[in-house]
Amino acid sequence: MNTLATTVSASAAAIALAGATLSLQNRPSETRSFVIASIYMPSVEVDSKSCPTESKNALQVFLDTLSPEERVKYADPARGRELGALMSRTLGFKRSVGDTPISSDNIEDLRRAAGIPPGKGAIVSYPTRHLAYDTCTNPDDFPTQASGNQEYLGKVAYGMNLDGKVGKRDFVGVDGEPGVDNAWYRAVGCGRIARSTGVPRVADNVLVSQASPTLIEVTGIDDDRNDSDVDVNVYASADALELSATGGALADASYHPDPRPMLTSHVKGRITNGVLTTDTFDITLHFHESIIDARPVMRRARIRATINADGSIEGGIYGYHTLASLEDEYAQASTIGANLMSCPGQVKALRANADGFPDPRTHRNTAISSMYRFKGVAAYVVHKPAQVATQ
Amino acid sequence: MTGDRVNRQIKLKWLVAGLSAAVFAWASVNAAQRGSENTTPAADAAAVTPQLFRLTEAQYRASIADIFGADIRVAGRFEPDLRVDGLLAVGGSTISVTRGGFEQYEAIARTIADQVTDPAHRGTLVGCGPSAVDPDGRACAKTFFERVGLRLYRRPLGPSEIALAMKNWDDARQQLGGDFYVATSAALSGLLSGMEFIFRIENTTADPARPGARTLDAWSRASRISYLLWNSTPDEELLAAAKSGALMTDAGLAAQVDRLMASPRFINGARAFFDDYLRFDDLNTVSKDGTIYPRYRAAVTGDAREQTLRTIVDLLIVKRGDFRDLLTTRQVAMNGMLSPLYKIPVDQKGWAMHEFGPNEPRAGILTQIAFLAGHSHPGRSSATLRGKAIREILMCDPIPAPPANVNFTVVQDVNNPKLLTARARVQAHLDDEECASCHKRMDPMGLALENYDGAGQYRTSENGVPIDATGELDGVKFDGAVQLGQALRNNPKVSACLVETALRYSFGRRLTAMDDGMLARLKTQFSTDGYHVPDLIRAIVLSPTYYAVTPAVKRPRRLAQLAAGAKG
């Protein structure tokens, strides 16, 4: 009896083990599953040509708007807290207080109580769920802050040729692939985040979305090196990331998928020389940390990733990131974003570089070519309950 | 805290310490005297056995929970238990209490007594207080000490013990400002620090079935079977059976034994036995190198211990299975902490039963993490430690300690380019004839477990070389852990060892030649009845021999030592 045999997708490690010593019952093909420990917009190592300056953060942009005397007074980074308070007062930032859960019934009351203009503000700081109004939640309301963003001017970027064309603004991939579409990176690639923690040698080791890591499940594998027809499911996990003894992602842990349909995606794929590539599909990811609960949406996305012999996986999700979900993610960063970026400047750049899914009415592009790089370890995706302990 | 309150706290501390030490010393001498009084012909006095057993930490905690409730916190450090002849239960009858240890017991007692008498608990646990008819609460205090004393000492307090408790209460009340509950707490602390609580003290009486012989008295019988079957103090029904004399009759004894064994609390007793049998207290010192075994997280060791105990309870108690199947069962308790080491999925973070398939390399408790990781080094497996554990624990075949000058270099060097597997390294070690004599008894079985690394994870090779897990035990050849488990399951030494260990555990002492007859009967009965552990335990506790007083022991001298230690 193996109570989970038909309902659980096994890890690569387990399958490798099975190949040597086990016979899996009633399973004509194999399943490999992974928990994604690290997922981020990857950055190449930039230089003075590709990024002549670093994009300014909110405080730096605000400092530029002050009088010369005030600029001198607040130029000292040690006075950043004072400068932030001045920015908040000057620009009229607002934030709801208290622990009242926000719902459609009371949101206007909360706006009124906090002095937030009707219809404005956004829910931030999960799980306390404050209602905030600032340059990240409402960038359009603060046009004076929409400057200081430096676009990436380099020729090389991570990504994929999404449209099959090689255009003048396309990049060359880090592996030499021509026609790489990654306008997201062009827009924000010179920001502090991309330049510092976005390079894979750093970011590959940073755990992301620990509260709800992404799960990738590949089923119907007949040959783990070459299989022209596999099914790929992508889930948000209902369980937090399990950590190993050394603080990394724990291999071979079990996870349940989040039951919400919007956080589940299915797509056909194939494995060629150990590289998994999917057809295109729309996917909603789930980035859930202590105060972030973002749902990035990628249209016409595809996965291309290498399945390693040790059961791990690394690769990317390539597609068109919707501006709406990106801006929502920025909004949630309002409590931490001031020192890292200037939301109005970045949003302006995103909209200017958007290159996909034009709105039929306005003809403005609503999505931007993008890539998330990811690394993960072997895991089990558990779909149904097991036998309950008798004790 | 005000100055008065500080002074009062200091005074209370010293007063309680003084009371406790006095009670401790007094109880020691008192028990010694009563032990002597119980021996019939004066010439036999020194030869009569009644034993002293220091409660294990688990027994102490369970006793407090049973007497006062699970919400009474037992805070403090206990003196370590001592393993003798393979069992802590045997060590409990030889171990003493150091002066430092007594101070720890006294501190623990004080925290318990404070909680029992605090406003949240006094209504339920003390049950009375000063009133119009009992203005200072003295009558209430006496009633309380009689009631709680019965539970703590597992027998009624004698007149002198009641008098001492009341004297302590009077002294505390006088010195601490007349507060009823403060005085009650101080005197209760003295009872809790008493040797008659910390130690289970057995007393004897004339054996009604054997004129001229002696047997354990009813109170001692109640304690013995309660701590064996529940690993805790007798409940009120069992004490009532002792008081009525029912425990001195075969029928009355059987009725209580069957009641205790039918209770869910029998699982606690079974767990305590197997925890001791498998020497799981040694797991408290197990640690693993996280860089070598990243799946071995901090909580794994505790959960691994729990896994094997749950597996045992499920097979032997819940399902009343064959003891020998512990070595081959594919049913195992599993949770999310352990599943990554087994590389299997689990639906839940908590516990559930899992069954390994017939072709999977896990069968029996020898293939579980507790045994494999517990008998390994922090960064590598150990065929020798595993083989030694099988010999000593499962086969009651002690292995002598290695010579002091033995050179382990060859075995420990897992990076030796010429000795890539444990078998190769052990073989090189065996070139030393002095070592070989013992290793040939341990290593063949330990090498059969080499398919599991030092964290208990399955592997097929070491340093790229396929693992050879073949061996032989008493003429039975095996290849790997599953076949080794089968060989051990069918080896009569293993079931015989279990019976012997269970008897030592039940008696709490080494076996002597006088036990041979009982041991032989139990072994035969165990095999003919289908190797059911509950039946074995029942046979032991219903045997008149179990309560018969045997020659030996110098209890008065040991008691005197304890008393002297308490006085410091």
Tab-separated table of N, CA, C and O in Angstrom, chain B residues 243-292:
chain	number	residue	atom	x	y	z
B	243	LYS	N	-5.394	-0.217	49.252
B	243	LYS	CA	-5.909	-0.014	50.608
B	243	LYS	C	-6.832	-1.149	51.020
B	243	LYS	O	-6.800	-1.633	52.164
B	244	SER	N	-7.644	-1.607	50.077
B	244	SER	CA	-8.607	-2.661	50.404
B	244	SER	C	-7.957	-4.028	50.530
B	244	SER	O	-8.576	-4.975	50.989
B	245	GLY	N	-6.735	-4.126	50.067
B	245	GLY	CA	-6.068	-5.417	50.096
B	245	GLY	C	-6.291	-6.224	48.835
B	245	GLY	O	-5.760	-7.328	48.692
B	246	ALA	N	-7.070	-5.661	47.893
B	246	ALA	CA	-7.363	-6.412	46.670
B	246	ALA	C	-6.093	-6.755	45.907
B	246	ALA	O	-6.009	-7.814	45.273
B	247	LEU	N	-5.112	-5.884	45.970
B	247	LEU	CA	-3.882	-6.147	45.222
B	247	LEU	C	-3.089	-7.316	45.793
B	247	LEU	O	-2.150	-7.793	45.151
B	248	MET	N	-3.462	-7.767	46.967
B	248	MET	CA	-2.762	-8.910	47.559
B	248	MET	C	-3.410	-10.225	47.153
B	248	MET	O	-2.956	-11.296	47.541
B	249	THR	N	-4.504	-10.116	46.380
B	249	THR	CA	-5.150	-11.333	45.879
B	249	THR	C	-4.901	-11.453	44.386
B	249	THR	O	-4.740	-10.446	43.687
B	250	ASP	N	-4.909	-12.694	43.908
B	250	ASP	CA	-4.677	-12.911	42.472
B	250	ASP	C	-5.751	-12.225	41.641
B	250	ASP	O	-5.455	-11.574	40.632
B	251	ALA	N	-6.989	-12.375	42.059
B	251	ALA	CA	-8.093	-11.814	41.273
B	251	ALA	C	-8.057	-10.290	41.297
B	251	ALA	O	-8.251	-9.636	40.258
B	252	GLY	N	-7.818	-9.748	42.470
B	252	GLY	CA	-7.781	-8.290	42.582
B	252	GLY	C	-6.627	-7.697	41.801
B	252	GLY	O	-6.760	-6.652	41.147
B	253	LEU	N	-5.497	-8.353	41.872
B	253	LEU	CA	-4.326	-7.898	41.120
B	253	LEU	C	-4.604	-7.954	39.617
B	253	LEU	O	-4.332	-6.993	38.877
B	254	ALA	N	-5.161	-9.071	39.174
B	254	ALA	CA	-5.440	-9.231	37.735
B	254	ALA	C	-6.430	-8.173	37.259
B	254	ALA	O	-6.284	-7.630	36.153
B	255	ALA	N	-7.411	-7.892	38.082
B	255	ALA	CA	-8.416	-6.891	37.676
B	255	ALA	C	-7.762	-5.532	37.471
B	255	ALA	O	-8.055	-4.830	36.487
B	256	GLN	N	-6.874	-5.161	38.375
B	256	GLN	CA	-6.218	-3.865	38.233
B	256	GLN	C	-5.223	-3.850	37.076
B	256	GLN	O	-5.126	-2.872	36.329
B	257	VAL	N	-4.493	-4.929	36.917
B	257	VAL	CA	-3.540	-5.005	35.799
B	257	VAL	C	-4.286	-4.898	34.475
B	257	VAL	O	-3.881	-4.161	33.568
B	258	ASP	N	-5.379	-5.608	34.373
B	258	ASP	CA	-6.145	-5.550	33.118
B	258	ASP	C	-6.734	-4.160	32.903
B	258	ASP	O	-6.806	-3.678	31.764
B	259	ARG	N	-7.144	-3.527	33.974
B	259	ARG	CA	-7.670	-2.166	33.835
B	259	ARG	C	-6.575	-1.218	33.346
B	259	ARG	O	-6.793	-0.422	32.417
B	260	LEU	N	-5.427	-1.317	33.940
B	260	LEU	CA	-4.340	-0.429	33.533
B	260	LEU	C	-3.909	-0.704	32.092
B	260	LEU	O	-3.596	0.225	31.333
B	261	MET	N	-3.896	-1.969	31.726
B	261	MET	CA	-3.445	-2.296	30.367
B	261	MET	C	-4.493	-1.948	29.322
B	261	MET	O	-4.156	-1.753	28.142
B	262	ALA	N	-5.744	-1.871	29.738
B	262	ALA	CA	-6.799	-1.493	28.793
B	262	ALA	C	-6.865	0.024	28.613
B	262	ALA	O	-7.481	0.513	27.661
B	263	SER	N	-6.229	0.739	29.503
B	263	SER	CA	-6.254	2.197	29.425
B	263	SER	C	-5.335	2.691	28.300
B	263	SER	O	-4.293	2.107	28.027
B	264	PRO	N	-5.713	3.786	27.656
B	264	PRO	CA	-4.794	4.394	26.662
B	264	PRO	C	-3.443	4.752	27.274
B	264	PRO	O	-2.445	4.866	26.564
B	265	ARG	N	-3.416	4.886	28.586
B	265	ARG	CA	-2.151	5.260	29.230
B	265	ARG	C	-1.146	4.120	29.223
B	265	ARG	O	0.035	4.334	29.517
B	266	PHE	N	-1.602	2.919	28.899
B	266	PHE	CA	-0.655	1.809	28.765
B	266	PHE	C	0.360	2.112	27.663
B	266	PHE	O	1.498	1.649	27.709
B	267	ILE	N	-0.067	2.907	26.693
B	267	ILE	CA	0.862	3.300	25.630
B	267	ILE	C	2.053	4.055	26.214
B	267	ILE	O	3.195	3.873	25.773
B	268	ASN	N	1.794	4.877	27.230
B	268	ASN	CA	2.914	5.598	27.866
B	268	ASN	C	3.910	4.623	28.477
B	268	ASN	O	5.124	4.817	28.395
B	269	GLY	N	3.383	3.591	29.106
B	269	GLY	CA	4.265	2.592	29.696
B	269	GLY	C	5.045	1.843	28.636
B	269	GLY	O	6.257	1.603	28.791
B	270	ALA	N	4.363	1.489	27.558
B	270	ALA	CA	5.048	0.762	26.480
B	270	ALA	C	6.120	1.641	25.844
B	270	ALA	O	7.234	1.176	25.559
B	271	ARG	N	5.788	2.901	25.625
B	271	ARG	CA	6.775	3.813	25.044
B	271	ARG	C	7.992	3.953	25.950
B	271	ARG	O	9.139	3.978	25.486
B	272	ALA	N	7.755	4.036	27.250
B	272	ALA	CA	8.876	4.188	28.185
B	272	ALA	C	9.778	2.965	28.129
B	272	ALA	O	11.015	3.079	28.141
B	273	PHE	N	9.161	1.775	28.046
B	273	PHE	CA	9.983	0.560	27.980
B	273	PHE	C	10.821	0.539	26.712
B	273	PHE	O	12.037	0.320	26.759
B	274	PHE	N	10.181	0.787	25.575
B	274	PHE	CA	10.942	0.681	24.328
B	274	PHE	C	11.956	1.821	24.195
B	274	PHE	O	13.006	1.654	23.575
B	275	ASP	N	11.655	2.953	24.758
B	275	ASP	CA	12.623	4.052	24.757
B	275	ASP	C	13.874	3.643	25.529
B	275	ASP	O	15.003	3.925	25.111
B	276	ASP	N	13.659	2.957	26.629
B	276	ASP	CA	14.784	2.489	27.448
B	276	ASP	C	15.492	1.321	26.756
B	276	ASP	O	16.718	1.296	26.643
B	277	TYR	N	14.717	0.375	26.270
B	277	TYR	CA	15.243	-0.814	25.578
B	277	TYR	C	16.144	-0.414	24.410
B	277	TYR	O	17.235	-0.966	24.240
B	278	LEU	N	15.691	0.567	23.627
B	278	LEU	CA	16.452	0.987	22.444
B	278	LEU	C	17.490	2.060	22.770
B	278	LEU	O	18.164	2.563	21.886
B	279	ARG	N	17.593	2.385	24.053
B	279	ARG	CA	18.594	3.364	24.531
B	279	ARG	C	18.444	4.710	23.824
B	279	ARG	O	19.433	5.329	23.406
B	280	PHE	N	17.216	5.132	23.662
B	280	PHE	CA	16.961	6.356	22.901
B	280	PHE	C	17.405	7.614	23.639
B	280	PHE	O	17.469	8.686	23.031
B	281	ASP	N	17.677	7.523	24.923
B	281	ASP	CA	18.209	8.707	25.594
B	281	ASP	C	19.551	9.106	24.978
B	281	ASP	O	19.942	10.276	25.043
B	282	ASP	N	20.238	8.146	24.371
B	282	ASP	CA	21.497	8.483	23.704
B	282	ASP	C	21.286	9.447	22.539
B	282	ASP	O	22.217	10.149	22.119
B	283	LEU	N	20.071	9.478	22.013
B	283	LEU	CA	19.806	10.386	20.893
B	283	LEU	C	19.916	11.844	21.316
B	283	LEU	O	20.062	12.727	20.472
B	284	ASN	N	19.824	12.085	22.612
B	284	ASN	CA	19.905	13.470	23.088
B	284	ASN	C	21.230	14.123	22.729
B	284	ASN	O	21.336	15.350	22.694
B	285	THR	N	22.230	13.321	22.482
B	285	THR	CA	23.556	13.879	22.176
B	285	THR	C	23.904	13.780	20.697
B	285	THR	O	25.013	14.109	20.305
B	286	VAL	N	22.969	13.323	19.880
B	286	VAL	CA	23.257	13.162	18.456
B	286	VAL	C	23.202	14.512	17.751
B	286	VAL	O	22.278	15.289	17.953
B	287	SER	N	24.207	14.774	16.946
B	287	SER	CA	24.173	15.954	16.090
B	287	SER	C	24.795	15.569	14.755
B	287	SER	O	25.605	14.649	14.680
B	288	LYS	N	24.380	16.280	13.728
B	288	LYS	CA	24.884	15.979	12.381
B	288	LYS	C	25.450	17.232	11.733
B	288	LYS	O	25.017	18.345	12.028
B	289	ASP	N	26.385	17.011	10.845
B	289	ASP	CA	26.987	18.109	10.094
B	289	ASP	C	26.022	18.528	8.987
B	289	ASP	O	25.796	17.772	8.035
B	290	GLY	N	25.459	19.735	9.119
B	290	GLY	CA	24.450	20.195	8.172
B	290	GLY	C	24.973	20.355	6.758
B	290	GLY	O	24.211	20.270	5.796
B	291	THR	N	26.255	20.593	6.616
B	291	THR	CA	26.787	20.744	5.255
B	291	THR	C	26.872	19.392	4.549
B	291	THR	O	26.820	19.319	3.332
B	292	ILE	N	27.008	18.319	5.335
B	292	ILE	CA	27.030	16.976	4.748
B	292	ILE	C	25.611	16.436	4.605
B	292	ILE	O	25.269	15.790	3.614
